[in-house]
Amino acid sequence: LEVDKRLIERLYQNEGHLLAKVTDTKVEFSEDDQEIHIVFTIDEGRQFIVRNIYAPGDDVFLEKDLLPYITVEKVKPYNVSKIIESMDKLKELWGEKGYINIDVYPQPKPDEETGEVDVTFYVERGNRVYANRIDITGNESTRDRLIRRQIDLEEGDLITAKKLESSQTAIERLSIFERGGVNWR
């Protein structure tokens, strides 16, 4: 039920109801226990339209460089899925500069009077990450050099999201590890 509540809230939030909340859930069983009736009480709140979008820049990217990666649209209903998509795109952009431990924090500021919302995407980038040492563990039957040839990084290289992703895909294509069995630490 908790998952269903979150999915219902997300559905409303994708239609601009930024403050939508499932306020109550009632579960009733039929007398013969063959049916379950679930009633969700929803407070959808007001629909908000995006007024402004901000992405404060810094010495690596200016705001004008970041805004094209944001899929949230002005003069459209607030959409939490577009917020998440924008966060992922910004993380990918920063990841190409070596900031792979980046956090993106969207902050919506709703204006109850006008029914509009301003959204600001704040970034906490941390430090650029370089490969210090590459150790390969978990391979019992394959020589390390076969796996190392698939890695787009060498010790001392700047680690980028693209290099990590392409290396992981190449290693998984070898079919040595289980699908999703490549983990970076």
PDB file of N, CA and C in Angstrom, residues 12-111:
ATOM      1  N   TYR A  12      -0.258  12.458  -9.550  1.00  0.00           N
ATOM      2  CA  TYR A  12      -0.784  13.814  -9.367  1.00  0.00           C
ATOM      3  C   TYR A  12       0.319  14.861  -9.516  1.00  0.00           C
ATOM      4  N   GLN A  13       1.498  14.569  -8.974  1.00  0.00           N
ATOM      5  CA  GLN A  13       2.608  15.519  -9.057  1.00  0.00           C
ATOM      6  C   GLN A  13       3.088  15.699 -10.495  1.00  0.00           C
ATOM      7  N   ASN A  14       2.910  14.693 -11.322  1.00  0.00           N
ATOM      8  CA  ASN A  14       3.260  14.827 -12.737  1.00  0.00           C
ATOM      9  C   ASN A  14       2.265  15.696 -13.499  1.00  0.00           C
ATOM     10  N   GLU A  15       1.122  15.958 -12.896  1.00  0.00           N
ATOM     11  CA  GLU A  15       0.097  16.795 -13.522  1.00  0.00           C
ATOM     12  C   GLU A  15       0.043  18.185 -12.881  1.00  0.00           C
ATOM     13  N   GLY A  16       1.075  18.530 -12.132  1.00  0.00           N
ATOM     14  CA  GLY A  16       1.167  19.867 -11.580  1.00  0.00           C
ATOM     15  C   GLY A  16       0.731  20.012 -10.144  1.00  0.00           C
ATOM     16  N   HIS A  17       0.218  18.959  -9.556  1.00  0.00           N
ATOM     17  CA  HIS A  17      -0.258  19.029  -8.168  1.00  0.00           C
ATOM     18  C   HIS A  17       0.908  18.738  -7.228  1.00  0.00           C
ATOM     19  N   LEU A  18       1.761  19.735  -7.100  1.00  0.00           N
ATOM     20  CA  LEU A  18       3.019  19.656  -6.367  1.00  0.00           C
ATOM     21  C   LEU A  18       2.843  19.144  -4.943  1.00  0.00           C
ATOM     22  N   LEU A  19       1.765  19.537  -4.290  1.00  0.00           N
ATOM     23  CA  LEU A  19       1.561  19.196  -2.885  1.00  0.00           C
ATOM     24  C   LEU A  19       0.587  18.034  -2.679  1.00  0.00           C
ATOM     25  N   ALA A  20       0.313  17.271  -3.740  1.00  0.00           N
ATOM     26  CA  ALA A  20      -0.637  16.154  -3.651  1.00  0.00           C
ATOM     27  C   ALA A  20      -0.182  15.137  -2.610  1.00  0.00           C
ATOM     28  N   LYS A  21      -1.142  14.628  -1.857  1.00  0.00           N
ATOM     29  CA  LYS A  21      -0.829  13.703  -0.778  1.00  0.00           C
ATOM     30  C   LYS A  21      -1.975  12.713  -0.604  1.00  0.00           C
ATOM     31  N   VAL A  22      -1.648  11.456  -0.408  1.00  0.00           N
ATOM     32  CA  VAL A  22      -2.640  10.464  -0.012  1.00  0.00           C
ATOM     33  C   VAL A  22      -2.763  10.602   1.494  1.00  0.00           C
ATOM     34  N   THR A  23      -3.927  11.066   1.944  1.00  0.00           N
ATOM     35  CA  THR A  23      -4.103  11.379   3.370  1.00  0.00           C
ATOM     36  C   THR A  23      -4.648  10.216   4.188  1.00  0.00           C
ATOM     37  N   ASP A  24      -5.285   9.259   3.513  1.00  0.00           N
ATOM     38  CA  ASP A  24      -5.868   8.135   4.258  1.00  0.00           C
ATOM     39  C   ASP A  24      -6.020   6.941   3.324  1.00  0.00           C
ATOM     40  N   THR A  25      -5.907   5.756   3.904  1.00  0.00           N
ATOM     41  CA  THR A  25      -6.106   4.518   3.151  1.00  0.00           C
ATOM     42  C   THR A  25      -6.988   3.605   3.989  1.00  0.00           C
ATOM     43  N   LYS A  26      -8.060   3.129   3.375  1.00  0.00           N
ATOM     44  CA  LYS A  26      -8.951   2.187   4.063  1.00  0.00           C
ATOM     45  C   LYS A  26      -8.944   0.867   3.306  1.00  0.00           C
ATOM     46  N   VAL A  27      -8.753  -0.204   4.032  1.00  0.00           N
ATOM     47  CA  VAL A  27      -8.760  -1.540   3.453  1.00  0.00           C
ATOM     48  C   VAL A  27      -9.931  -2.298   4.057  1.00  0.00           C
ATOM     49  N   GLU A  28     -10.820  -2.788   3.201  1.00  0.00           N
ATOM     50  CA  GLU A  28     -11.991  -3.538   3.658  1.00  0.00           C
ATOM     51  C   GLU A  28     -12.020  -4.893   2.963  1.00  0.00           C
ATOM     52  N   PHE A  29     -12.267  -5.920   3.733  1.00  0.00           N
ATOM     53  CA  PHE A  29     -12.366  -7.277   3.194  1.00  0.00           C
ATOM     54  C   PHE A  29     -13.841  -7.646   3.063  1.00  0.00           C
ATOM     55  N   SER A  30     -14.155  -8.367   2.007  1.00  0.00           N
ATOM     56  CA  SER A  30     -15.535  -8.840   1.852  1.00  0.00           C
ATOM     57  C   SER A  30     -15.807  -9.906   2.911  1.00  0.00           C
ATOM     58  N   GLU A  31     -17.080 -10.203   3.116  1.00  0.00           N
ATOM     59  CA  GLU A  31     -17.432 -11.170   4.158  1.00  0.00           C
ATOM     60  C   GLU A  31     -16.855 -12.549   3.892  1.00  0.00           C
ATOM     61  N   ASP A  32     -16.739 -12.906   2.619  1.00  0.00           N
ATOM     62  CA  ASP A  32     -16.191 -14.225   2.293  1.00  0.00           C
ATOM     63  C   ASP A  32     -14.675 -14.186   2.057  1.00  0.00           C
ATOM     64  N   ASP A  33     -14.052 -13.057   2.318  1.00  0.00           N
ATOM     65  CA  ASP A  33     -12.610 -12.859   2.141  1.00  0.00           C
ATOM     66  C   ASP A  33     -12.126 -13.137   0.719  1.00  0.00           C
ATOM     67  N   GLN A  34     -13.017 -12.987  -0.248  1.00  0.00           N
ATOM     68  CA  GLN A  34     -12.651 -13.201  -1.652  1.00  0.00           C
ATOM     69  C   GLN A  34     -12.262 -11.896  -2.346  1.00  0.00           C
ATOM     70  N   GLU A  35     -12.648 -10.786  -1.759  1.00  0.00           N
ATOM     71  CA  GLU A  35     -12.349  -9.488  -2.362  1.00  0.00           C
ATOM     72  C   GLU A  35     -11.800  -8.542  -1.306  1.00  0.00           C
ATOM     73  N   ILE A  36     -10.942  -7.655  -1.790  1.00  0.00           N
ATOM     74  CA  ILE A  36     -10.416  -6.601  -0.936  1.00  0.00           C
ATOM     75  C   ILE A  36     -10.741  -5.281  -1.619  1.00  0.00           C
ATOM     76  N   HIS A  37     -11.296  -4.364  -0.870  1.00  0.00           N
ATOM     77  CA  HIS A  37     -11.603  -3.035  -1.382  1.00  0.00           C
ATOM     78  C   HIS A  37     -10.666  -2.042  -0.696  1.00  0.00           C
ATOM     79  N   ILE A  38      -9.968  -1.288  -1.522  1.00  0.00           N
ATOM     80  CA  ILE A  38      -9.032  -0.304  -0.995  1.00  0.00           C
ATOM     81  C   ILE A  38      -9.505   1.066  -1.445  1.00  0.00           C
ATOM     82  N   VAL A  39      -9.607   1.973  -0.486  1.00  0.00           N
ATOM     83  CA  VAL A  39     -10.025   3.341  -0.785  1.00  0.00           C
ATOM     84  C   VAL A  39      -8.910   4.288  -0.346  1.00  0.00           C
ATOM     85  N   PHE A  40      -8.409   5.036  -1.315  1.00  0.00           N
ATOM     86  CA  PHE A  40      -7.391   6.046  -1.029  1.00  0.00           C
ATOM     87  C   PHE A  40      -8.063   7.404  -0.992  1.00  0.00           C
ATOM     88  N   THR A  41      -7.809   8.168   0.057  1.00  0.00           N
ATOM     89  CA  THR A  41      -8.288   9.543   0.131  1.00  0.00           C
ATOM     90  C   THR A  41      -7.133  10.434  -0.279  1.00  0.00           C
ATOM     91  N   ILE A  42      -7.394  11.274  -1.279  1.00  0.00           N
ATOM     92  CA  ILE A  42      -6.323  12.086  -1.863  1.00  0.00           C
ATOM     93  C   ILE A  42      -6.644  13.558  -1.705  1.00  0.00           C
ATOM     94  N   ASP A  43      -5.657  14.293  -1.218  1.00  0.00           N
ATOM     95  CA  ASP A  43      -5.746  15.747  -1.214  1.00  0.00           C
ATOM     96  C   ASP A  43      -4.835  16.202  -2.341  1.00  0.00           C
ATOM     97  N   GLU A  44      -5.420  16.519  -3.485  1.00  0.00           N
ATOM     98  CA  GLU A  44      -4.600  16.844  -4.655  1.00  0.00           C
ATOM     99  C   GLU A  44      -3.988  18.232  -4.582  1.00  0.00           C
ATOM    100  N   GLY A  45      -4.585  19.108  -3.811  1.00  0.00           N
ATOM    101  CA  GLY A  45      -4.059  20.466  -3.720  1.00  0.00           C
ATOM    102  C   GLY A  45      -4.200  21.197  -5.047  1.00  0.00           C
ATOM    103  N   ARG A  46      -3.653  22.350  -5.079  1.00  0.00           N
ATOM    104  CA  ARG A  46      -3.738  23.202  -6.255  1.00  0.00           C
ATOM    105  C   ARG A  46      -2.749  22.748  -7.336  1.00  0.00           C
ATOM    106  N   GLN A  47      -3.128  22.963  -8.581  1.00  0.00           N
ATOM    107  CA  GLN A  47      -2.207  22.691  -9.677  1.00  0.00           C
ATOM    108  C   GLN A  47      -1.272  23.886  -9.849  1.00  0.00           C
ATOM    109  N   PHE A  48       0.030  23.610  -9.960  1.00  0.00           N
ATOM    110  CA  PHE A  48       1.029  24.655 -10.120  1.00  0.00           C
ATOM    111  C   PHE A  48       1.620  24.624 -11.522  1.00  0.00           C
ATOM    112  N   ILE A  49       1.817  25.804 -12.066  1.00  0.00           N
ATOM    113  CA  ILE A  49       2.437  25.986 -13.373  1.00  0.00           C
ATOM    114  C   ILE A  49       3.860  26.514 -13.141  1.00  0.00           C
ATOM    115  N   VAL A  50       4.817  25.990 -13.899  1.00  0.00           N
ATOM    116  CA  VAL A  50       6.209  26.420 -13.744  1.00  0.00           C
ATOM    117  C   VAL A  50       6.360  27.840 -14.284  1.00  0.00           C
ATOM    118  N   ARG A  51       6.837  28.728 -13.432  1.00  0.00           N
ATOM    119  CA  ARG A  51       7.038  30.123 -13.811  1.00  0.00           C
ATOM    120  C   ARG A  51       8.482  30.358 -14.254  1.00  0.00           C
ATOM    121  N   ASN A  52       9.422  29.962 -13.415  1.00  0.00           N
ATOM    122  CA  ASN A  52      10.839  30.185 -13.704  1.00  0.00           C
ATOM    123  C   ASN A  52      11.642  28.942 -13.362  1.00  0.00           C
ATOM    124  N   ILE A  53      12.747  28.759 -14.092  1.00  0.00           N
ATOM    125  CA  ILE A  53      13.670  27.653 -13.844  1.00  0.00           C
ATOM    126  C   ILE A  53      15.063  28.256 -13.703  1.00  0.00           C
ATOM    127  N   TYR A  54      15.733  27.870 -12.632  1.00  0.00           N
ATOM    128  CA  TYR A  54      17.079  28.377 -12.370  1.00  0.00           C
ATOM    129  C   TYR A  54      18.039  27.205 -12.157  1.00  0.00           C
ATOM    130  N   ALA A  55      19.275  27.422 -12.561  1.00  0.00           N
ATOM    131  CA  ALA A  55      20.338  26.454 -12.308  1.00  0.00           C
ATOM    132  C   ALA A  55      21.615  27.264 -12.087  1.00  0.00           C
ATOM    133  N   PRO A  56      21.819  27.736 -10.862  1.00  0.00           N
ATOM    134  CA  PRO A  56      22.980  28.579 -10.602  1.00  0.00           C
ATOM    135  C   PRO A  56      24.276  27.906 -11.056  1.00  0.00           C
ATOM    136  N   GLY A  57      25.022  28.609 -11.856  1.00  0.00           N
ATOM    137  CA  GLY A  57      26.275  28.073 -12.360  1.00  0.00           C
ATOM    138  C   GLY A  57      27.424  28.352 -11.414  1.00  0.00           C
ATOM    139  N   ASP A  58      28.607  27.990 -11.870  1.00  0.00           N
ATOM    140  CA  ASP A  58      29.823  28.244 -11.102  1.00  0.00           C
ATOM    141  C   ASP A  58      30.988  28.374 -12.063  1.00  0.00           C
ATOM    142  N   ASP A  59      32.188  28.091 -11.608  1.00  0.00           N
ATOM    143  CA  ASP A  59      33.362  28.255 -12.459  1.00  0.00           C
ATOM    144  C   ASP A  59      33.523  27.153 -13.506  1.00  0.00           C
ATOM    145  N   VAL A  60      32.753  26.062 -13.420  1.00  0.00           N
ATOM    146  CA  VAL A  60      32.827  24.985 -14.409  1.00  0.00           C
ATOM    147  C   VAL A  60      31.747  25.163 -15.474  1.00  0.00           C
ATOM    148  N   PHE A  61      30.511  25.378 -15.056  1.00  0.00           N
ATOM    149  CA  PHE A  61      29.391  25.585 -15.965  1.00  0.00           C
ATOM    150  C   PHE A  61      28.636  26.842 -15.563  1.00  0.00           C
ATOM    151  N   LEU A  62      28.296  27.656 -16.525  1.00  0.00           N
ATOM    152  CA  LEU A  62      27.443  28.808 -16.286  1.00  0.00           C
ATOM    153  C   LEU A  62      25.986  28.352 -16.357  1.00  0.00           C
ATOM    154  N   GLU A  63      25.095  29.162 -15.818  1.00  0.00           N
ATOM    155  CA  GLU A  63      23.674  28.809 -15.848  1.00  0.00           C
ATOM    156  C   GLU A  63      23.193  28.571 -17.279  1.00  0.00           C
ATOM    157  N   LYS A  64      23.655  29.382 -18.217  1.00  0.00           N
ATOM    158  CA  LYS A  64      23.224  29.222 -19.615  1.00  0.00           C
ATOM    159  C   LYS A  64      23.679  27.885 -20.203  1.00  0.00           C
ATOM    160  N   ASP A  65      24.745  27.293 -19.646  1.00  0.00           N
ATOM    161  CA  ASP A  65      25.213  25.974 -20.086  1.00  0.00           C
ATOM    162  C   ASP A  65      24.366  24.853 -19.497  1.00  0.00           C
ATOM    163  N   LEU A  66      23.828  25.079 -18.303  1.00  0.00           N
ATOM    164  CA  LEU A  66      23.069  24.045 -17.597  1.00  0.00           C
ATOM    165  C   LEU A  66      21.606  23.975 -18.023  1.00  0.00           C
ATOM    166  N   LEU A  67      21.007  25.123 -18.303  1.00  0.00           N
ATOM    167  CA  LEU A  67      19.567  25.170 -18.598  1.00  0.00           C
ATOM    168  C   LEU A  67      19.123  24.269 -19.753  1.00  0.00           C
ATOM    169  N   PRO A  68      19.901  24.104 -20.826  1.00  0.00           N
ATOM    170  CA  PRO A  68      19.453  23.213 -21.902  1.00  0.00           C
ATOM    171  C   PRO A  68      19.295  21.748 -21.489  1.00  0.00           C
ATOM    172  N   TYR A  69      19.915  21.356 -20.386  1.00  0.00           N
ATOM    173  CA  TYR A  69      19.823  19.975 -19.919  1.00  0.00           C
ATOM    174  C   TYR A  69      18.609  19.745 -19.013  1.00  0.00           C
ATOM    175  N   ILE A  70      17.904  20.793 -18.722  1.00  0.00           N
ATOM    176  CA  ILE A  70      16.735  20.695 -17.851  1.00  0.00           C
ATOM    177  C   ILE A  70      15.498  20.522 -18.724  1.00  0.00           C
ATOM    178  N   THR A  71      14.775  19.423 -18.494  1.00  0.00           N
ATOM    179  CA  THR A  71      13.614  19.092 -19.330  1.00  0.00           C
ATOM    180  C   THR A  71      12.305  19.650 -18.785  1.00  0.00           C
ATOM    181  N   VAL A  72      12.345  20.231 -17.591  1.00  0.00           N
ATOM    182  CA  VAL A  72      11.165  20.901 -17.044  1.00  0.00           C
ATOM    183  C   VAL A  72      10.864  22.091 -17.954  1.00  0.00           C
ATOM    184  N   GLU A  73       9.588  22.333 -18.229  1.00  0.00           N
ATOM    185  CA  GLU A  73       9.225  23.398 -19.157  1.00  0.00           C
ATOM    186  C   GLU A  73       8.452  24.503 -18.453  1.00  0.00           C
ATOM    187  N   LYS A  74       8.800  25.741 -18.811  1.00  0.00           N
ATOM    188  CA  LYS A  74       8.058  26.894 -18.298  1.00  0.00           C
ATOM    189  C   LYS A  74       6.653  26.886 -18.879  1.00  0.00           C
ATOM    190  N   VAL A  75       5.734  27.468 -18.130  1.00  0.00           N
ATOM    191  CA  VAL A  75       4.331  27.645 -18.514  1.00  0.00           C
ATOM    192  C   VAL A  75       3.644  26.294 -18.739  1.00  0.00           C
ATOM    193  N   LYS A  76       4.169  25.249 -18.144  1.00  0.00           N
ATOM    194  CA  LYS A  76       3.556  23.917 -18.170  1.00  0.00           C
ATOM    195  C   LYS A  76       3.359  23.486 -16.721  1.00  0.00           C
ATOM    196  N   PRO A  77       2.467  22.533 -16.489  1.00  0.00           N
ATOM    197  CA  PRO A  77       2.298  22.050 -15.116  1.00  0.00           C
ATOM    198  C   PRO A  77       3.595  21.459 -14.562  1.00  0.00           C
ATOM    199  N   TYR A  78       3.818  21.685 -13.287  1.00  0.00           N
ATOM    200  CA  TYR A  78       4.951  21.086 -12.580  1.00  0.00           C
ATOM    201  C   TYR A  78       4.896  19.582 -12.796  1.00  0.00           C
ATOM    202  N   ASN A  79       6.048  18.966 -13.054  1.00  0.00           N
ATOM    203  CA  ASN A  79       6.081  17.543 -13.365  1.00  0.00           C
ATOM    204  C   ASN A  79       7.285  16.916 -12.666  1.00  0.00           C
ATOM    205  N   VAL A  80       7.037  16.117 -11.642  1.00  0.00           N
ATOM    206  CA  VAL A  80       8.120  15.542 -10.842  1.00  0.00           C
ATOM    207  C   VAL A  80       8.970  14.576 -11.665  1.00  0.00           C
ATOM    208  N   SER A  81       8.393  13.890 -12.647  1.00  0.00           N
ATOM    209  CA  SER A  81       9.191  12.996 -13.495  1.00  0.00           C
ATOM    210  C   SER A  81      10.194  13.783 -14.328  1.00  0.00           C
ATOM    211  N   LYS A  82       9.791  14.963 -14.787  1.00  0.00           N
ATOM    212  CA  LYS A  82      10.716  15.824 -15.538  1.00  0.00           C
ATOM    213  C   LYS A  82      11.806  16.373 -14.616  1.00  0.00           C
ATOM    214  N   ILE A  83      11.469  16.575 -13.362  1.00  0.00           N
ATOM    215  CA  ILE A  83      12.460  17.019 -12.375  1.00  0.00           C
ATOM    216  C   ILE A  83      13.532  15.938 -12.235  1.00  0.00           C
ATOM    217  N   ILE A  84      13.111  14.688 -12.075  1.00  0.00           N
ATOM    218  CA  ILE A  84      14.043  13.573 -11.912  1.00  0.00           C
ATOM    219  C   ILE A  84      14.881  13.389 -13.181  1.00  0.00           C
ATOM    220  N   GLU A  85      14.238  13.485 -14.339  1.00  0.00           N
ATOM    221  CA  GLU A  85      14.956  13.381 -15.616  1.00  0.00           C
ATOM    222  C   GLU A  85      16.013  14.484 -15.731  1.00  0.00           C
ATOM    223  N   SER A  86      15.664  15.686 -15.328  1.00  0.00           N
ATOM    224  CA  SER A  86      16.606  16.806 -15.366  1.00  0.00           C
ATOM    225  C   SER A  86      17.780  16.568 -14.428  1.00  0.00           C
ATOM    226  N   MET A  87      17.497  16.045 -13.249  1.00  0.00           N
ATOM    227  CA  MET A  87      18.564  15.729 -12.295  1.00  0.00           C
ATOM    228  C   MET A  87      19.545  14.737 -12.905  1.00  0.00           C
ATOM    229  N   ASP A  88      19.022  13.703 -13.565  1.00  0.00           N
ATOM    230  CA  ASP A  88      19.876  12.692 -14.184  1.00  0.00           C
ATOM    231  C   ASP A  88      20.735  13.293 -15.292  1.00  0.00           C
ATOM    232  N   LYS A  89      20.145  14.165 -16.097  1.00  0.00           N
ATOM    233  CA  LYS A  89      20.897  14.808 -17.183  1.00  0.00           C
ATOM    234  C   LYS A  89      21.997  15.715 -16.640  1.00  0.00           C
ATOM    235  N   LEU A  90      21.702  16.436 -15.575  1.00  0.00           N
ATOM    236  CA  LEU A  90      22.720  17.290 -14.965  1.00  0.00           C
ATOM    237  C   LEU A  90      23.844  16.460 -14.353  1.00  0.00           C
ATOM    238  N   LYS A  91      23.500  15.355 -13.723  1.00  0.00           N
ATOM    239  CA  LYS A  91      24.516  14.464 -13.159  1.00  0.00           C
ATOM    240  C   LYS A  91      25.416  13.917 -14.270  1.00  0.00           C
ATOM    241  N   GLU A  92      24.809  13.564 -15.379  1.00  0.00           N
ATOM    242  CA  GLU A  92      25.577  13.051 -16.518  1.00  0.00           C
ATOM    243  C   GLU A  92      26.520  14.125 -17.070  1.00  0.00           C
ATOM    244  N   LEU A  93      26.019  15.348 -17.207  1.00  0.00           N
ATOM    245  CA  LEU A  93      26.832  16.452 -17.699  1.00  0.00           C
ATOM    246  C   LEU A  93      28.042  16.680 -16.794  1.00  0.00           C
ATOM    247  N   TRP A  94      27.798  16.767 -15.490  1.00  0.00           N
ATOM    248  CA  TRP A  94      28.883  16.984 -14.542  1.00  0.00           C
ATOM    249  C   TRP A  94      29.815  15.770 -14.502  1.00  0.00           C
ATOM    250  N   GLY A  95      29.244  14.580 -14.672  1.00  0.00           N
ATOM    251  CA  GLY A  95      30.036  13.356 -14.674  1.00  0.00           C
ATOM    252  C   GLY A  95      31.070  13.340 -15.785  1.00  0.00           C
ATOM    253  N   GLU A  96      30.778  14.012 -16.888  1.00  0.00           N
ATOM    254  CA  GLU A  96      31.735  14.076 -17.993  1.00  0.00           C
ATOM    255  C   GLU A  96      32.933  14.965 -17.672  1.00  0.00           C
ATOM    256  N   LYS A  97      32.803  15.767 -16.650  1.00  0.00           N
ATOM    257  CA  LYS A  97      33.918  16.613 -16.202  1.00  0.00           C
ATOM    258  C   LYS A  97      34.660  15.985 -15.022  1.00  0.00           C
ATOM    259  N   GLY A  98      34.286  14.746 -14.669  1.00  0.00           N
ATOM    260  CA  GLY A  98      34.979  14.043 -13.596  1.00  0.00           C
ATOM    261  C   GLY A  98      34.336  14.160 -12.234  1.00  0.00           C
ATOM    262  N   TYR A  99      33.182  14.804 -12.163  1.00  0.00           N
ATOM    263  CA  TYR A  99      32.462  14.944 -10.886  1.00  0.00           C
ATOM    264  C   TYR A  99      31.426  13.821 -10.816  1.00  0.00           C
ATOM    265  N   ILE A 100      31.881  12.624 -10.462  1.00  0.00           N
ATOM    266  CA  ILE A 100      30.978  11.470 -10.505  1.00  0.00           C
ATOM    267  C   ILE A 100      30.198  11.268  -9.204  1.00  0.00           C
ATOM    268  N   ASN A 101      30.552  11.986  -8.165  1.00  0.00           N
ATOM    269  CA  ASN A 101      29.836  11.885  -6.889  1.00  0.00           C
ATOM    270  C   ASN A 101      28.944  13.097  -6.663  1.00  0.00           C
ATOM    271  N   ILE A 102      28.392  13.616  -7.720  1.00  0.00           N
ATOM    272  CA  ILE A 102      27.611  14.856  -7.662  1.00  0.00           C
ATOM    273  C   ILE A 102      26.212  14.605  -7.103  1.00  0.00           C
ATOM    274  N   ASP A 103      25.706  15.597  -6.409  1.00  0.00           N
ATOM    275  CA  ASP A 103      24.320  15.571  -5.949  1.00  0.00           C
ATOM    276  C   ASP A 103      23.615  16.786  -6.531  1.00  0.00           C
ATOM    277  N   VAL A 104      22.428  16.559  -7.055  1.00  0.00           N
ATOM    278  CA  VAL A 104      21.604  17.643  -7.593  1.00  0.00           C
ATOM    279  C   VAL A 104      20.366  17.739  -6.720  1.00  0.00           C
ATOM    280  N   TYR A 105      20.086  18.956  -6.233  1.00  0.00           N
ATOM    281  CA  TYR A 105      18.954  19.180  -5.347  1.00  0.00           C
ATOM    282  C   TYR A 105      17.983  20.157  -5.999  1.00  0.00           C
ATOM    283  N   PRO A 106      16.857  19.661  -6.501  1.00  0.00           N
ATOM    284  CA  PRO A 106      15.866  20.595  -7.022  1.00  0.00           C
ATOM    285  C   PRO A 106      15.080  21.209  -5.864  1.00  0.00           C
ATOM    286  N   GLN A 107      14.841  22.496  -5.938  1.00  0.00           N
ATOM    287  CA  GLN A 107      14.070  23.150  -4.886  1.00  0.00           C
ATOM    288  C   GLN A 107      12.915  23.906  -5.515  1.00  0.00           C
ATOM    289  N   PRO A 108      11.711  23.356  -5.405  1.00  0.00           N
ATOM    290  CA  PRO A 108      10.536  24.080  -5.905  1.00  0.00           C
ATOM    291  C   PRO A 108      10.073  25.107  -4.873  1.00  0.00           C
ATOM    292  N   LYS A 109       9.719  26.312  -5.333  1.00  0.00           N
ATOM    293  CA  LYS A 109       9.174  27.346  -4.448  1.00  0.00           C
ATOM    294  C   LYS A 109       7.797  27.722  -4.987  1.00  0.00           C
ATOM    295  N   PRO A 110       6.763  27.089  -4.419  1.00  0.00           N
ATOM    296  CA  PRO A 110       5.410  27.377  -4.899  1.00  0.00           C
ATOM    297  C   PRO A 110       4.888  28.715  -4.378  1.00  0.00           C
ATOM    298  N   ASP A 111       4.118  29.386  -5.215  1.00  0.00           N
ATOM    299  CA  ASP A 111       3.443  30.625  -4.846  1.00  0.00           C
ATOM    300  C   ASP A 111       1.950  30.305  -4.808  1.00  0.00           C
TER     301      ASP A 111
END
